[in-house]
Amino acid sequence: MRSARLFERTRSRDLRREQTPAEAILWGKLRARRLGGFKFVRQEPIGPYFADFTCRDAGLIIEVDGATHSTDEERAYDARREAVLREAGYRVLRFSNDEIFKNLDGVCETILSALPPVPSPRETGRGLG
């Protein structure tokens, strides 16, 4: 079992190092709680798959699709993959590279609308007063 975790860790690191330009741009908006205060991680192993970006607290996965998601076979693979991720308790949002390059603000708004409202500091007991 230890070797399986080592493989996941190594593969996640490789995927992060080899991110696409679209993933790098979106990561710039998601990292360090920059989008609505939510923590996202990259290349999270979930079942046999690696999710591009995952917000564990919100149960949300963001997938960035290049041109390789256009054939019937590729779309069928994506559907099977999404079914496994949904079974693991996640919702999946997909964006094309083109959407990220041409409408990054719209992509971020769509992601924000899929996230739950963040409680105010007063609600969490961390506020002043």
Short mmCIF file of C-alpha atoms in Angstrom, two decimals:
data_model
loop_
_atom_site.label_atom_id
_atom_site.label_comp_id
_atom_site.label_asym_id
_atom_site.label_seq_id
_atom_site.Cartn_x
_atom_site.Cartn_y
_atom_site.Cartn_z
CA MET A 1 0.00 0.00 0.00
CA ARG A 2 2.89 2.32 0.72
CA SER A 3 4.06 2.08 -2.91
CA ALA A 4 0.62 3.17 -4.14
CA ARG A 5 0.81 6.36 -2.06
CA LEU A 6 4.36 6.96 -3.31
CA PHE A 7 3.15 6.62 -6.90
CA GLU A 8 0.31 9.10 -6.26
CA ARG A 9 2.67 11.60 -4.64
CA THR A 10 5.23 11.29 -7.43
CA ARG A 11 2.60 11.47 -10.18
CA SER A 12 0.94 14.51 -8.57
CA ARG A 13 4.29 16.30 -8.43
CA ASP A 14 4.99 15.46 -12.07
CA LEU A 15 1.57 16.74 -13.15
CA ARG A 16 2.04 19.98 -11.21
CA ARG A 17 5.46 20.49 -12.76
CA GLU A 18 4.07 19.80 -16.27
CA GLN A 19 0.94 21.96 -16.01
CA THR A 20 -0.45 23.46 -19.20
CA PRO A 21 -0.43 27.22 -19.80
CA ALA A 22 -4.20 27.35 -19.15
CA GLU A 23 -3.78 25.46 -15.86
CA ALA A 24 -0.99 27.87 -14.83
CA ILE A 25 -3.22 30.89 -15.51
CA LEU A 26 -6.16 29.45 -13.58
CA TRP A 27 -3.88 28.35 -10.73
CA GLY A 28 -2.77 31.96 -10.41
CA LYS A 29 -6.39 32.84 -9.55
CA LEU A 30 -7.07 29.83 -7.29
CA ARG A 31 -3.88 29.50 -5.26
CA ALA A 32 -3.36 30.95 -1.78
CA ARG A 33 -7.11 31.30 -1.18
CA ARG A 34 -7.31 34.08 -3.80
CA LEU A 35 -10.76 33.08 -5.03
CA GLY A 36 -13.35 33.76 -2.36
CA GLY A 37 -11.06 32.59 0.44
CA PHE A 38 -11.36 28.93 -0.62
CA LYS A 39 -8.37 26.60 -0.51
CA PHE A 40 -7.68 24.73 -3.73
CA VAL A 41 -5.05 22.07 -4.36
CA ARG A 42 -3.63 20.89 -7.69
CA GLN A 43 -3.54 17.36 -9.09
CA GLU A 44 -5.38 15.73 -6.20
CA PRO A 45 -5.52 11.91 -6.46
CA ILE A 46 -9.14 10.75 -6.19
CA GLY A 47 -9.72 7.09 -6.88
CA PRO A 48 -7.74 6.15 -9.99
CA TYR A 49 -7.76 9.76 -11.28
CA PHE A 50 -5.99 13.05 -10.62
CA ALA A 51 -8.25 16.10 -10.45
CA ASP A 52 -6.74 19.28 -11.93
CA PHE A 53 -7.95 21.51 -9.06
CA THR A 54 -9.87 20.47 -5.97
CA CYS A 55 -11.56 22.45 -3.22
CA ARG A 56 -11.93 19.71 -0.61
CA ASP A 57 -14.07 21.78 1.77
CA ALA A 58 -16.63 22.56 -0.93
CA GLY A 59 -16.43 19.17 -2.65
CA LEU A 60 -15.68 20.86 -5.97
CA ILE A 61 -13.33 19.79 -8.74
CA ILE A 62 -12.27 22.06 -11.58
CA GLU A 63 -11.11 20.35 -14.77
CA VAL A 64 -9.27 22.16 -17.56
CA ASP A 65 -9.81 20.53 -20.95
CA GLY A 66 -7.59 20.97 -23.95
CA ALA A 67 -8.37 19.96 -27.50
CA THR A 68 -8.07 16.29 -26.57
CA HIS A 69 -11.60 16.16 -25.16
CA SER A 70 -13.49 16.40 -28.43
CA THR A 71 -13.96 12.88 -29.81
CA ASP A 72 -16.80 10.56 -28.80
CA GLU A 73 -14.29 8.20 -27.17
CA GLU A 74 -12.71 11.01 -25.15
CA ARG A 75 -16.09 12.36 -24.06
CA ALA A 76 -17.13 8.84 -22.97
CA TYR A 77 -13.92 8.56 -20.91
CA ASP A 78 -14.63 11.97 -19.32
CA ALA A 79 -18.18 10.85 -18.47
CA ARG A 80 -16.92 7.66 -16.77
CA ARG A 81 -14.31 9.69 -14.91
CA GLU A 82 -16.88 12.24 -13.74
CA ALA A 83 -19.14 9.43 -12.52
CA VAL A 84 -16.31 8.13 -10.29
CA LEU A 85 -15.59 11.63 -8.98
CA ARG A 86 -19.29 12.27 -8.27
CA GLU A 87 -19.49 8.92 -6.48
CA ALA A 88 -16.59 10.13 -4.30
CA GLY A 89 -18.76 13.12 -3.33
CA TYR A 90 -17.49 15.82 -5.70
CA ARG A 91 -19.14 18.14 -8.21
CA VAL A 92 -17.13 18.70 -11.37
CA LEU A 93 -16.87 21.91 -13.40
CA ARG A 94 -15.15 21.74 -16.79
CA PHE A 95 -13.57 24.62 -18.68
CA SER A 96 -11.75 24.58 -21.97
CA ASN A 97 -8.32 26.09 -22.41
CA ASP A 98 -9.95 28.60 -24.74
CA GLU A 99 -12.43 29.72 -22.04
CA ILE A 100 -9.57 30.34 -19.62
CA PHE A 101 -7.52 32.27 -22.18
CA LYS A 102 -10.42 34.40 -23.44
CA ASN A 103 -12.73 34.78 -20.42
CA LEU A 104 -10.81 34.17 -17.20
CA ASP A 105 -13.05 36.54 -15.21
CA GLY A 106 -16.14 34.64 -16.38
CA VAL A 107 -14.54 31.32 -15.46
CA CYS A 108 -13.76 32.64 -11.97
CA GLU A 109 -17.32 33.94 -11.56
CA THR A 110 -18.70 30.53 -12.55
CA ILE A 111 -16.44 28.82 -10.02
CA LEU A 112 -17.43 31.29 -7.29
CA SER A 113 -21.11 30.71 -8.00
CA ALA A 114 -20.57 26.95 -7.49
CA LEU A 115 -18.93 27.47 -4.09
CA PRO A 116 -20.94 27.86 -0.87
CA PRO A 117 -21.11 31.29 0.73
CA VAL A 118 -18.22 31.97 3.07
CA PRO A 119 -19.36 32.70 6.63
CA SER A 120 -18.47 36.13 7.94
CA PRO A 121 -15.76 36.35 10.65
CA ARG A 122 -18.51 37.06 13.20
CA GLU A 123 -20.27 33.80 12.33
CA THR A 124 -17.07 31.81 12.82
CA GLY A 125 -16.25 33.52 16.11
CA ARG A 126 -13.16 35.20 14.66
CA GLY A 127 -14.66 38.68 14.26
CA LEU A 128 -14.27 41.76 16.35
CA GLY A 129 -16.85 42.74 18.84
#
